[in-house]
């Protein structure tokens, strides 16, 4: 009979993954993907090569797991900020978008080592396609948040706004100080407010299912 893993085993597995990801973060941000070695990662984590291959499969998979965690933190922080804004009584879609954007840009500063790593082009094959696919998903999520229609003008407006936040995130991540990062954040927010997106655009009636998130 196969014994099911108990709470202790799950906890140990989770801790092993965390240790490996933290070590990978340090090694990749110091050396880049191409020059990083799995031996460096496992030595820093205090684990074995076998453990790395067991939990991740290799250097590429470890890099992608680190990126997925990074993206999940962005998404969780932004979603939390939007939820808190709603709970405080904010209803304007633009202000909800801005709340999420602020959280995103704060994350770009707090995790600037990872943001710089993932923007510099030193990555495994296929990573750029994954990043573009995630970017299109992000545009779709922002369209739902803003209540955008399905017209070409609406889609372009949401894409432009998403690009503004993405480029601001790059500038924040490469800032020399938190003060500089905060100034970039405020400049991005001011630009979004000046664009005043979608507010006065004529929207044809639309099926709400077209903007429903996938389950």
mmCIF file of C-alpha atoms in Angstrom:
data_model
loop_
_atom_site.group_PDB
_atom_site.id
_atom_site.type_symbol
_atom_site.label_atom_id
_atom_site.label_comp_id
_atom_site.label_asym_id
_atom_site.label_seq_id
_atom_site.Cartn_x
_atom_site.Cartn_y
_atom_site.Cartn_z
ATOM 1 C CA UNK A 1 0.000 0.000 0.000
ATOM 2 C CA UNK A 2 1.312 3.421 -0.921
ATOM 3 C CA UNK A 3 1.474 5.744 2.040
ATOM 4 C CA UNK A 4 0.015 9.175 1.406
ATOM 5 C CA UNK A 5 2.360 12.044 2.252
ATOM 6 C CA UNK A 6 1.508 13.689 5.525
ATOM 7 C CA UNK A 7 1.673 17.298 6.597
ATOM 8 C CA UNK A 8 5.352 17.006 7.497
ATOM 9 C CA UNK A 9 6.307 15.689 4.069
ATOM 10 C CA UNK A 10 4.321 18.430 2.311
ATOM 11 C CA UNK A 11 5.932 21.054 4.537
ATOM 12 C CA UNK A 12 9.403 19.717 3.804
ATOM 13 C CA UNK A 13 8.685 19.684 0.049
ATOM 14 C CA UNK A 14 7.409 23.269 0.156
ATOM 15 C CA UNK A 15 10.470 24.386 2.128
ATOM 16 C CA UNK A 16 12.796 22.656 -0.334
ATOM 17 C CA UNK A 17 11.138 24.443 -3.251
ATOM 18 C CA UNK A 18 11.310 27.793 -1.458
ATOM 19 C CA UNK A 19 14.989 27.313 -0.664
ATOM 20 C CA UNK A 20 15.748 26.341 -4.254
ATOM 21 C CA UNK A 21 13.820 29.291 -5.679
ATOM 22 C CA UNK A 22 15.531 31.741 -3.324
ATOM 23 C CA UNK A 23 18.942 30.369 -4.282
ATOM 24 C CA UNK A 24 17.985 30.527 -7.965
ATOM 25 C CA UNK A 25 16.890 34.129 -7.527
ATOM 26 C CA UNK A 26 20.280 35.035 -6.125
ATOM 27 C CA UNK A 27 22.310 33.118 -8.703
ATOM 28 C CA UNK A 28 20.279 34.164 -11.758
ATOM 29 C CA UNK A 29 20.240 37.837 -10.782
ATOM 30 C CA UNK A 30 23.989 37.762 -10.150
ATOM 31 C CA UNK A 31 25.046 35.834 -13.275
ATOM 32 C CA UNK A 32 22.103 35.810 -15.673
ATOM 33 C CA UNK A 33 20.470 32.690 -17.056
ATOM 34 C CA UNK A 34 23.142 31.615 -19.520
ATOM 35 C CA UNK A 35 26.076 31.861 -17.107
ATOM 36 C CA UNK A 36 24.283 30.466 -14.061
ATOM 37 C CA UNK A 37 25.049 26.869 -13.176
ATOM 38 C CA UNK A 38 22.806 24.404 -11.391
ATOM 39 C CA UNK A 39 25.762 23.536 -9.170
ATOM 40 C CA UNK A 40 25.841 27.145 -7.970
ATOM 41 C CA UNK A 41 22.124 27.034 -7.177
ATOM 42 C CA UNK A 42 22.167 23.804 -5.205
ATOM 43 C CA UNK A 43 25.315 24.808 -3.328
ATOM 44 C CA UNK A 44 23.686 28.048 -2.235
ATOM 45 C CA UNK A 45 20.462 26.266 -1.325
ATOM 46 C CA UNK A 46 22.365 23.609 0.646
ATOM 47 C CA UNK A 47 20.641 20.872 -1.328
ATOM 48 C CA UNK A 48 21.588 18.283 -3.949
ATOM 49 C CA UNK A 49 21.562 18.229 -7.724
ATOM 50 C CA UNK A 50 19.122 15.363 -7.513
ATOM 51 C CA UNK A 51 16.763 17.454 -5.426
ATOM 52 C CA UNK A 52 16.771 20.221 -8.027
ATOM 53 C CA UNK A 53 15.976 17.814 -10.866
ATOM 54 C CA UNK A 54 13.320 16.100 -8.762
ATOM 55 C CA UNK A 55 11.452 19.313 -7.935
ATOM 56 C CA UNK A 56 12.040 21.362 -11.098
ATOM 57 C CA UNK A 57 13.539 19.241 -13.860
ATOM 58 C CA UNK A 58 16.484 21.492 -14.689
ATOM 59 C CA UNK A 59 17.793 25.031 -15.013
ATOM 60 C CA UNK A 60 15.208 26.148 -17.568
ATOM 61 C CA UNK A 61 12.292 24.888 -15.493
ATOM 62 C CA UNK A 62 13.751 26.551 -12.411
ATOM 63 C CA UNK A 63 13.990 29.886 -14.245
ATOM 64 C CA UNK A 64 10.402 29.581 -15.468
ATOM 65 C CA UNK A 65 9.148 28.654 -11.990
ATOM 66 C CA UNK A 66 10.855 31.759 -10.624
ATOM 67 C CA UNK A 67 9.163 33.861 -13.319
ATOM 68 C CA UNK A 68 5.749 32.314 -12.638
ATOM 69 C CA UNK A 69 6.100 33.097 -8.933
ATOM 70 C CA UNK A 70 7.104 36.655 -9.796
ATOM 71 C CA UNK A 71 4.070 37.088 -12.055
ATOM 72 C CA UNK A 72 1.749 35.562 -9.474
ATOM 73 C CA UNK A 73 2.932 38.079 -6.889
ATOM 74 C CA UNK A 74 2.218 40.912 -9.317
ATOM 75 C CA UNK A 75 -1.273 39.573 -9.955
ATOM 76 C CA UNK A 76 -2.086 38.863 -6.316
ATOM 77 C CA UNK A 77 -0.889 42.285 -5.172
ATOM 78 C CA UNK A 78 -2.806 44.103 -7.911
ATOM 79 C CA UNK A 79 -5.977 42.073 -7.303
ATOM 80 C CA UNK A 80 -5.709 42.733 -3.578
ATOM 81 C CA UNK A 81 -5.314 46.467 -4.137
ATOM 82 C CA UNK A 82 -8.366 46.558 -6.420
ATOM 83 C CA UNK A 83 -10.391 44.549 -3.892
ATOM 84 C CA UNK A 84 -9.441 46.899 -1.050
ATOM 85 C CA UNK A 85 -10.338 49.913 -3.187
ATOM 86 C CA UNK A 86 -13.753 48.416 -3.922
ATOM 87 C CA UNK A 87 -14.322 47.686 -0.237
ATOM 88 C CA UNK A 88 -13.522 51.310 0.581
ATOM 89 C CA UNK A 89 -16.255 52.471 -1.803
ATOM 90 C CA UNK A 90 -14.324 53.129 -5.019
ATOM 91 C CA UNK A 91 -16.499 52.337 -8.030
ATOM 92 C CA UNK A 92 -14.919 54.294 -10.888
ATOM 93 C CA UNK A 93 -13.236 51.708 -13.162
ATOM 94 C CA UNK A 94 -10.362 54.074 -13.884
ATOM 95 C CA UNK A 95 -9.607 54.543 -10.173
ATOM 96 C CA UNK A 96 -9.753 50.774 -9.669
ATOM 97 C CA UNK A 97 -7.325 50.381 -12.556
ATOM 98 C CA UNK A 98 -5.025 52.943 -10.959
ATOM 99 C CA UNK A 99 -5.158 51.110 -7.614
ATOM 100 C CA UNK A 100 -3.991 47.949 -9.353
ATOM 101 C CA UNK A 101 -1.352 49.869 -11.302
ATOM 102 C CA UNK A 102 0.110 51.346 -8.121
ATOM 103 C CA UNK A 103 0.402 47.881 -6.591
ATOM 104 C CA UNK A 104 2.057 46.596 -9.769
ATOM 105 C CA UNK A 105 4.610 49.414 -9.768
ATOM 106 C CA UNK A 106 5.312 48.966 -6.063
ATOM 107 C CA UNK A 107 6.060 45.313 -6.813
ATOM 108 C CA UNK A 108 8.383 46.351 -9.644
ATOM 109 C CA UNK A 109 10.433 48.286 -7.104
ATOM 110 C CA UNK A 110 10.283 45.733 -4.295
ATOM 111 C CA UNK A 111 11.313 42.897 -6.633
ATOM 112 C CA UNK A 112 13.467 44.982 -8.948
ATOM 113 C CA UNK A 113 16.195 42.348 -9.063
ATOM 114 C CA UNK A 114 13.763 39.914 -10.679
ATOM 115 C CA UNK A 115 12.175 42.564 -12.884
ATOM 116 C CA UNK A 116 15.615 43.412 -14.270
ATOM 117 C CA UNK A 117 16.446 39.739 -14.760
ATOM 118 C CA UNK A 118 13.328 39.046 -16.788
ATOM 119 C CA UNK A 119 13.603 42.143 -18.959
ATOM 120 C CA UNK A 120 17.225 41.829 -20.067
ATOM 121 C CA UNK A 121 16.676 39.129 -22.707
ATOM 122 C CA UNK A 122 18.958 36.532 -21.117
ATOM 123 C CA UNK A 123 16.420 33.720 -20.867
ATOM 124 C CA UNK A 124 15.765 30.172 -22.068
ATOM 125 C CA UNK A 125 14.253 29.482 -25.504
ATOM 126 C CA UNK A 126 10.512 30.077 -25.626
ATOM 127 C CA UNK A 127 10.485 32.520 -22.734
ATOM 128 C CA UNK A 128 9.690 35.547 -24.887
ATOM 129 C CA UNK A 129 6.632 33.812 -26.321
ATOM 130 C CA UNK A 130 5.432 32.990 -22.803
ATOM 131 C CA UNK A 131 5.900 36.604 -21.779
ATOM 132 C CA UNK A 132 3.954 37.906 -24.778
ATOM 133 C CA UNK A 133 1.148 35.441 -24.100
ATOM 134 C CA UNK A 134 0.962 36.581 -20.483
ATOM 135 C CA UNK A 135 0.928 40.180 -21.701
ATOM 136 C CA UNK A 136 -2.125 39.527 -23.874
ATOM 137 C CA UNK A 137 -3.867 37.951 -20.897
ATOM 138 C CA UNK A 138 -3.047 41.053 -18.849
ATOM 139 C CA UNK A 139 -4.606 43.293 -21.494
ATOM 140 C CA UNK A 140 -7.753 41.178 -21.368
ATOM 141 C CA UNK A 141 -7.938 41.419 -17.583
ATOM 142 C CA UNK A 142 -7.550 45.190 -17.754
ATOM 143 C CA UNK A 143 -10.315 45.395 -20.359
ATOM 144 C CA UNK A 144 -12.655 43.627 -17.942
ATOM 145 C CA UNK A 145 -11.632 45.894 -15.065
ATOM 146 C CA UNK A 146 -12.160 49.041 -17.136
ATOM 147 C CA UNK A 147 -15.453 47.815 -18.561
ATOM 148 C CA UNK A 148 -14.108 48.306 -22.076
ATOM 149 C CA UNK A 149 -16.140 47.484 -25.121
ATOM 150 C CA UNK A 150 -15.083 45.300 -28.009
ATOM 151 C CA UNK A 151 -14.513 48.010 -30.614
ATOM 152 C CA UNK A 152 -11.018 48.414 -32.118
ATOM 153 C CA UNK A 153 -10.696 51.797 -30.375
ATOM 154 C CA UNK A 154 -11.527 50.279 -26.990
ATOM 155 C CA UNK A 155 -9.075 47.432 -27.491
ATOM 156 C CA UNK A 156 -6.327 49.822 -28.564
ATOM 157 C CA UNK A 157 -6.972 52.120 -25.609
ATOM 158 C CA UNK A 158 -6.671 49.264 -23.113
ATOM 159 C CA UNK A 159 -3.521 48.000 -24.844
ATOM 160 C CA UNK A 160 -1.963 51.481 -24.644
ATOM 161 C CA UNK A 161 -2.804 51.804 -20.945
ATOM 162 C CA UNK A 162 -1.364 48.378 -20.227
ATOM 163 C CA UNK A 163 1.794 49.313 -22.116
ATOM 164 C CA UNK A 164 2.110 52.515 -20.087
ATOM 165 C CA UNK A 165 2.105 50.496 -16.863
ATOM 166 C CA UNK A 166 4.489 47.888 -18.252
ATOM 167 C CA UNK A 167 7.014 50.483 -19.424
ATOM 168 C CA UNK A 168 6.667 52.399 -16.175
ATOM 169 C CA UNK A 169 7.449 49.133 -14.373
ATOM 170 C CA UNK A 170 10.673 48.825 -16.357
ATOM 171 C CA UNK A 171 11.667 52.375 -15.434
ATOM 172 C CA UNK A 172 10.791 51.777 -11.784
ATOM 173 C CA UNK A 173 12.846 48.571 -11.672
ATOM 174 C CA UNK A 174 15.915 50.357 -13.041
ATOM 175 C CA UNK A 175 15.545 53.428 -10.813
ATOM 176 C CA UNK A 176 18.438 54.380 -8.556
ATOM 177 C CA UNK A 177 16.267 55.130 -5.534
ATOM 178 C CA UNK A 178 12.766 54.691 -4.148
ATOM 179 C CA UNK A 179 12.237 58.419 -4.570
ATOM 180 C CA UNK A 180 12.924 58.135 -8.301
ATOM 181 C CA UNK A 181 10.653 55.095 -8.503
ATOM 182 C CA UNK A 182 7.832 56.974 -6.782
ATOM 183 C CA UNK A 183 8.204 59.908 -9.163
ATOM 184 C CA UNK A 184 7.919 57.560 -12.133
ATOM 185 C CA UNK A 185 4.845 55.972 -10.581
ATOM 186 C CA UNK A 186 3.145 59.323 -10.112
ATOM 187 C CA UNK A 187 4.049 60.371 -13.657
ATOM 188 C CA UNK A 188 2.495 57.163 -15.015
ATOM 189 C CA UNK A 189 -0.675 57.668 -12.984
ATOM 190 C CA UNK A 190 -0.930 61.273 -14.176
ATOM 191 C CA UNK A 191 -0.543 60.124 -17.776
ATOM 192 C CA UNK A 192 -3.340 57.587 -17.347
ATOM 193 C CA UNK A 193 -5.641 60.222 -15.880
ATOM 194 C CA UNK A 194 -4.875 62.610 -18.738
ATOM 195 C CA UNK A 195 -5.802 59.932 -21.240
ATOM 196 C CA UNK A 196 -9.163 59.618 -19.434
ATOM 197 C CA UNK A 197 -9.692 56.280 -21.169
ATOM 198 C CA UNK A 198 -13.020 55.065 -22.495
ATOM 199 C CA UNK A 199 -15.067 57.591 -20.561
ATOM 200 C CA UNK A 200 -16.473 59.518 -23.509
ATOM 201 C CA UNK A 201 -16.153 56.867 -26.171
ATOM 202 C CA UNK A 202 -19.368 55.637 -27.816
ATOM 203 C CA UNK A 203 -19.828 51.993 -26.877
ATOM 204 C CA UNK A 204 -22.218 49.753 -28.791
ATOM 205 C CA UNK A 205 -24.325 47.372 -26.709
ATOM 206 C CA UNK A 206 -22.242 44.337 -25.857
ATOM 207 C CA UNK A 207 -22.790 40.862 -24.602
ATOM 208 C CA UNK A 208 -21.340 40.763 -21.055
ATOM 209 C CA UNK A 209 -20.159 37.207 -21.684
ATOM 210 C CA UNK A 210 -17.606 38.566 -24.161
ATOM 211 C CA UNK A 211 -15.701 40.126 -21.278
ATOM 212 C CA UNK A 212 -16.198 37.325 -18.776
ATOM 213 C CA UNK A 213 -13.019 35.721 -17.469
ATOM 214 C CA UNK A 214 -12.357 32.096 -18.317
ATOM 215 C CA UNK A 215 -13.121 29.616 -15.561
#
